[in-house]
Tab-separated table of C-alpha atoms in Angstrom:
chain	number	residue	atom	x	y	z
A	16	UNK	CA	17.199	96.874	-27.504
A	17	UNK	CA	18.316	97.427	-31.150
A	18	UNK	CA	21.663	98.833	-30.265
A	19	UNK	CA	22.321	95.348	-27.621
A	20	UNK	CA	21.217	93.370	-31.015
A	21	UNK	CA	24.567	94.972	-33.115
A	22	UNK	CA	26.863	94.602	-30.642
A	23	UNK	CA	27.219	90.830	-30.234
A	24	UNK	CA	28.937	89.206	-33.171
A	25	UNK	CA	26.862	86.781	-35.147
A	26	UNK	CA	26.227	82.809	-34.616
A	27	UNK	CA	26.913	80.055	-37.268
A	28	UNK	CA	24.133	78.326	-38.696
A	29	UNK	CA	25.798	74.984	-37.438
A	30	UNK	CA	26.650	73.435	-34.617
A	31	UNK	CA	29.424	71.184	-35.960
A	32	UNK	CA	32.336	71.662	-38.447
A	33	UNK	CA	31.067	72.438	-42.623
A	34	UNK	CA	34.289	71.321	-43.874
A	35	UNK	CA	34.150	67.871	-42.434
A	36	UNK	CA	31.035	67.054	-45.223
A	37	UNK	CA	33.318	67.585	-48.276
A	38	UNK	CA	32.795	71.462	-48.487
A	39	UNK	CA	33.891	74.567	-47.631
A	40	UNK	CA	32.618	77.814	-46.584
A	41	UNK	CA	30.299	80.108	-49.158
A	42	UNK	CA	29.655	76.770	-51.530
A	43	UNK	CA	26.327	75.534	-52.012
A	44	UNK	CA	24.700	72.779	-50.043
A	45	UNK	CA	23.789	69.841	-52.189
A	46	UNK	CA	20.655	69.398	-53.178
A	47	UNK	CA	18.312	66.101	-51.903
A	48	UNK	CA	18.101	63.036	-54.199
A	49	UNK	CA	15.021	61.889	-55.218
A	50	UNK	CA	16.175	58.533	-56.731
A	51	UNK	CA	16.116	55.145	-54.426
A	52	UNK	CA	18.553	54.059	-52.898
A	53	UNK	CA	20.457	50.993	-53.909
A	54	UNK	CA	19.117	47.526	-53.284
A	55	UNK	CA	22.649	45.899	-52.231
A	56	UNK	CA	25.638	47.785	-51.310
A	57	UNK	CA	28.646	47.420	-53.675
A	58	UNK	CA	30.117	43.877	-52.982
A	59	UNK	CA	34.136	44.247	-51.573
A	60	UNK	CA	34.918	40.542	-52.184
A	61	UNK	CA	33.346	38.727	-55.289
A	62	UNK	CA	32.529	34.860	-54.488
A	63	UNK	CA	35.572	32.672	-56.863
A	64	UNK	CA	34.214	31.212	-59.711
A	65	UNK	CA	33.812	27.791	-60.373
A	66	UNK	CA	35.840	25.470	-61.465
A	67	UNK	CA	35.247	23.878	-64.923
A	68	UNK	CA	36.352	20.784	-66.393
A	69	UNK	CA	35.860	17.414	-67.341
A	70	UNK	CA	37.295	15.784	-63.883
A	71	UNK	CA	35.287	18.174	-61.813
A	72	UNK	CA	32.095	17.141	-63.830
A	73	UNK	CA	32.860	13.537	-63.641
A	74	UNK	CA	33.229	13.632	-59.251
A	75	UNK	CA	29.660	15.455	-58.989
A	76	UNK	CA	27.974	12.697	-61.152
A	77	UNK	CA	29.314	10.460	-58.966
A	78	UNK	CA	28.324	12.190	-55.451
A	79	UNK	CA	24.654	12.265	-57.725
A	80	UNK	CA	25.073	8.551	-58.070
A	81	UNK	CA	26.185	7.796	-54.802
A	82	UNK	CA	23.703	9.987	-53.132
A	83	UNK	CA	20.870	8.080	-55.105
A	84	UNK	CA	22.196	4.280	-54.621
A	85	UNK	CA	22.358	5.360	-50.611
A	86	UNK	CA	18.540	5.343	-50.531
A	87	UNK	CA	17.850	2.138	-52.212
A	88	UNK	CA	20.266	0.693	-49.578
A	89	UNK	CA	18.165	-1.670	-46.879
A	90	UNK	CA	19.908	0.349	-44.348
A	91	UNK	CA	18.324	3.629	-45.396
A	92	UNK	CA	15.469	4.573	-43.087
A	93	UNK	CA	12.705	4.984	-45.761
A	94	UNK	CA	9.880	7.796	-44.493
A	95	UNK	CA	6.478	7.142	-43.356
A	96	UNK	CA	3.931	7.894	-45.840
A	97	UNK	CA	1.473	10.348	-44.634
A	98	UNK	CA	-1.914	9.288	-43.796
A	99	UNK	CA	-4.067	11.844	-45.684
A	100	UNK	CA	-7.094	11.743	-44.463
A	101	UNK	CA	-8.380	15.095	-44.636
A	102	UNK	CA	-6.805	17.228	-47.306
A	103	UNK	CA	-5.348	20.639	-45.522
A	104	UNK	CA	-4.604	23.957	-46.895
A	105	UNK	CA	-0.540	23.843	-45.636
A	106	UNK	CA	-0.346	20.405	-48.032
A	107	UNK	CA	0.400	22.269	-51.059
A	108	UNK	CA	2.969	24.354	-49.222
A	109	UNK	CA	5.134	21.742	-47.445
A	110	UNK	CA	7.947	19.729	-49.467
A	111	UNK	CA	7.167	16.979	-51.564
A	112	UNK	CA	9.597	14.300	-49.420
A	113	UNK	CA	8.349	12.831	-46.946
A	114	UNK	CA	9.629	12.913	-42.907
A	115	UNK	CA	11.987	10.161	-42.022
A	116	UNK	CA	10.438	7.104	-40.275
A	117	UNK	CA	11.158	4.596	-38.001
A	118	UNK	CA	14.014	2.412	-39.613
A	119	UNK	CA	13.398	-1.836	-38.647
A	120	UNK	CA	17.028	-3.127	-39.373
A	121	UNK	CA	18.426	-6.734	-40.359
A	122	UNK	CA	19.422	-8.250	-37.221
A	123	UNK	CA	20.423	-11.173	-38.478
A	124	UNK	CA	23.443	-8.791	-40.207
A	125	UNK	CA	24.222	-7.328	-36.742
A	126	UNK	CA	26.145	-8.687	-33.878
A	127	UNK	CA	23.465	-10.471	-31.346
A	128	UNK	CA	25.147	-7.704	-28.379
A	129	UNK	CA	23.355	-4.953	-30.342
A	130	UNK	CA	19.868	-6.731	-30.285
A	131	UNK	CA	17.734	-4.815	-28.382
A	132	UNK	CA	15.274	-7.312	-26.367
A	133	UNK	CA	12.068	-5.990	-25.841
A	134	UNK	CA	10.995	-7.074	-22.361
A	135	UNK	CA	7.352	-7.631	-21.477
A	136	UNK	CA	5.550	-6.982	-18.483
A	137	UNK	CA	4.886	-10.402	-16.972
A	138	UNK	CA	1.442	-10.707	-15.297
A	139	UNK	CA	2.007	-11.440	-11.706
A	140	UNK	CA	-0.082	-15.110	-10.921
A	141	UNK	CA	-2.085	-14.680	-8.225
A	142	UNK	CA	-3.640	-17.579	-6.886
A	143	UNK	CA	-6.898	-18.389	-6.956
A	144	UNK	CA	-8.644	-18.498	-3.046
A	145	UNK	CA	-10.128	-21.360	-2.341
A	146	UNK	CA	-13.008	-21.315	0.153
A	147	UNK	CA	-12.902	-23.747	2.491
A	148	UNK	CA	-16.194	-25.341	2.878
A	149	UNK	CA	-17.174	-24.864	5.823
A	150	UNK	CA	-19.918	-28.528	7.256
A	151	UNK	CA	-22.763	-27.848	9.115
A	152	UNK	CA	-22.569	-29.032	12.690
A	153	UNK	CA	-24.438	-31.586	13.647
A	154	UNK	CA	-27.156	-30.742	16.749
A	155	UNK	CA	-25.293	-33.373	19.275
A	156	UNK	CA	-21.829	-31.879	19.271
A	157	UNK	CA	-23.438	-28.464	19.369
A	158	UNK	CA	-25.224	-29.209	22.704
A	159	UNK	CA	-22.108	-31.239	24.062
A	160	UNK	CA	-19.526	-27.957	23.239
A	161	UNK	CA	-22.134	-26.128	25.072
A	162	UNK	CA	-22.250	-28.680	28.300
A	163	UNK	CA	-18.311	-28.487	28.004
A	164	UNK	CA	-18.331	-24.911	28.459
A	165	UNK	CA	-20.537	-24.404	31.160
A	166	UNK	CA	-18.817	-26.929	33.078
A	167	UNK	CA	-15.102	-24.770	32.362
A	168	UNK	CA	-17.003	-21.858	33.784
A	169	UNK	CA	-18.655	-23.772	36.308
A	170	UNK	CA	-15.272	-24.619	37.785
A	171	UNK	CA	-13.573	-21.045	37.234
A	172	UNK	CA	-16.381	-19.647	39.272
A	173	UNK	CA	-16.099	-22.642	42.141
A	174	UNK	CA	-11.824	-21.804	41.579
A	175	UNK	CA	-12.539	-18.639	42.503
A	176	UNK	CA	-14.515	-18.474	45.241
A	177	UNK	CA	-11.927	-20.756	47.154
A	178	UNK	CA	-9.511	-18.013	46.258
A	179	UNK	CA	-11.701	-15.512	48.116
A	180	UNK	CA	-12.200	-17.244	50.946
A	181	UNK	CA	-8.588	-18.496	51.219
A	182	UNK	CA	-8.073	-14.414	51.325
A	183	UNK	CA	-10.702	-13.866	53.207
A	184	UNK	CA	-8.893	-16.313	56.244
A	185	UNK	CA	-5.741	-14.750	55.743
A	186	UNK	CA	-6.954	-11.196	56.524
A	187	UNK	CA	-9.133	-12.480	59.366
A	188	UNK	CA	-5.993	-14.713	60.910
A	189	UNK	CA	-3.680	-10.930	60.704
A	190	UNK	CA	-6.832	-8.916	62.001
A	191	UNK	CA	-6.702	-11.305	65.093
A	192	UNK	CA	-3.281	-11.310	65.831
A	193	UNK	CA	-2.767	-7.339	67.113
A	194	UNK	CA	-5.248	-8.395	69.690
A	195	UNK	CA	-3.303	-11.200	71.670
A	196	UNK	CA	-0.454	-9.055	71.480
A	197	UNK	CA	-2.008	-6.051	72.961
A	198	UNK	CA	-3.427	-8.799	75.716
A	199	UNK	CA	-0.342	-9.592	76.645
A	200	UNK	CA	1.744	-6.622	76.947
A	201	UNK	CA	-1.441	-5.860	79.663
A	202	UNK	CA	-0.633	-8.802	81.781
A	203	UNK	CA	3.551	-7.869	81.689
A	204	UNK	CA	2.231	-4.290	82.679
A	205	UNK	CA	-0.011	-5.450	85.274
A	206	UNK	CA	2.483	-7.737	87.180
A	207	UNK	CA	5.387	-5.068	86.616
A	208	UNK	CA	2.988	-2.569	88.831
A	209	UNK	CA	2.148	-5.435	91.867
A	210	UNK	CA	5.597	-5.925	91.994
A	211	UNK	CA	6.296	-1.853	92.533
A	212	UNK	CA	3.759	-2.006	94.851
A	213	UNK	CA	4.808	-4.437	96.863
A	214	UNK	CA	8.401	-3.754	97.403
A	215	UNK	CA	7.630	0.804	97.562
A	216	UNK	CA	9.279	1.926	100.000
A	217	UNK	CA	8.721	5.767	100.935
A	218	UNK	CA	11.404	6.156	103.588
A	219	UNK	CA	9.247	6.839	106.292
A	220	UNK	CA	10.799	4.673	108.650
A	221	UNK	CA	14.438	4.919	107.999
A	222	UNK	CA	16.273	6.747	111.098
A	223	UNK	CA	13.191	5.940	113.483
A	224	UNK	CA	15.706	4.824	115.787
A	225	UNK	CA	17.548	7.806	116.678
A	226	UNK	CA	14.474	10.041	116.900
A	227	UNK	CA	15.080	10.294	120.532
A	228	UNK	CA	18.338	12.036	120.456
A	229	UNK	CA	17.441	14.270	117.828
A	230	UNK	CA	19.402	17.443	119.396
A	231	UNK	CA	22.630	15.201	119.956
A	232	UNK	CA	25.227	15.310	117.623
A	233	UNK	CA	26.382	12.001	115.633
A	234	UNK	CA	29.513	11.452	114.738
């Protein structure tokens, strides 16, 4: 096993090239640094410095101005003081100015097509429902509505029995009617039979005549 061990030739240490890290072969490896590492990295483009001067001084005291006469404007949309009801621990940490509120503007300045016309629900009118009063009838023209109406149904019923028995005739008048016919087609059938009887004739005496010269021949 030793003799295998001296044949092969040895391996590098690495597996990528030394010389690509700044040194070569046989120097020594740098040692670890201990110190921290930088906060920023070193800056490639510096910012350009400002520009000085009387004319550039005057132009921001006037943005300052400007900036300060915009909010005393009527057209600046002033912000809602806070109610502060309960004093919270996040009040100390939240800007001093206040959130912008709901601006009311001068609409008598404006143009009356940029008025906006709040449009309220109308109440629909119903109308009241009046109850008809409604009289008490009086005894007599209860009892007389009464008499009135038997009497209709009086004469339905009587109007409807004559119905019946109008129906009642018809179906006996067709009932009876098969039966006369039937009668007579006996009578036809009777006097059609006399009559065959009368005039039958079963050929007995035809040719009595010559029943003496029955072996002579006629010609």
């Amino acid at each position: 096993m030793s003799g295998r061990g001296g044949r092969g030739r040895g391996r590098s240490l690495f597996t990528f090239n030394v010389d690509s890290l700044g040194f070569g072969r046989g120097e020594a490896l740098p040692t670890g640094v201990q110190a921290p590492s930088p906060l920023y990295p070193p800056m490639q483009f510096r910012p350009v410095p400002l520009q000085t001067g009387e004319e550039v001084e005057y132009m921001l005291a006037l943005k300052q101005e400007l900036r300060a006469s915009s909010k005393n404007l009527p057209f600046h949309i002033q912000p809602s003081a806070p109610r502060k009801d309960v004093a919270r621990y996040s009040d100390k940490y939240q800007s001093g100015e206040a959130k912008c509120g709901e601006w009311t503007p001068d609409w008598s300045r404006l143009p009356k097509e940029l008025c906006i016309k709040v449009q309220k629900s109308r109440k629909a009118k119903t109308k009241p429902v009046v109850k008809s009063k409604i009289k008490p009838a009086a005894p007599k023209e209860v009892l007389q509505k009464l008499e009135n109406l038997e009497k209709k149904e009086a004469e339905n019923q009587s109007e409807e029995e004559e119905d019946e028995e109008k129906k009642q005739k018809k179906t006996g008048e067709e009932e009876e009617e098969p039966d006369d016919a039937e009668d007579y087609n006996e009578e036809e059938f009777e006097e059609e039979t006399d009559y065959i009887m009368s005039y039958f004739d079963n050929g007995e005496d035809f040719g009595g005549d010559s029943d003496d010269n029955v072996d002579e021949a006629t010609y």
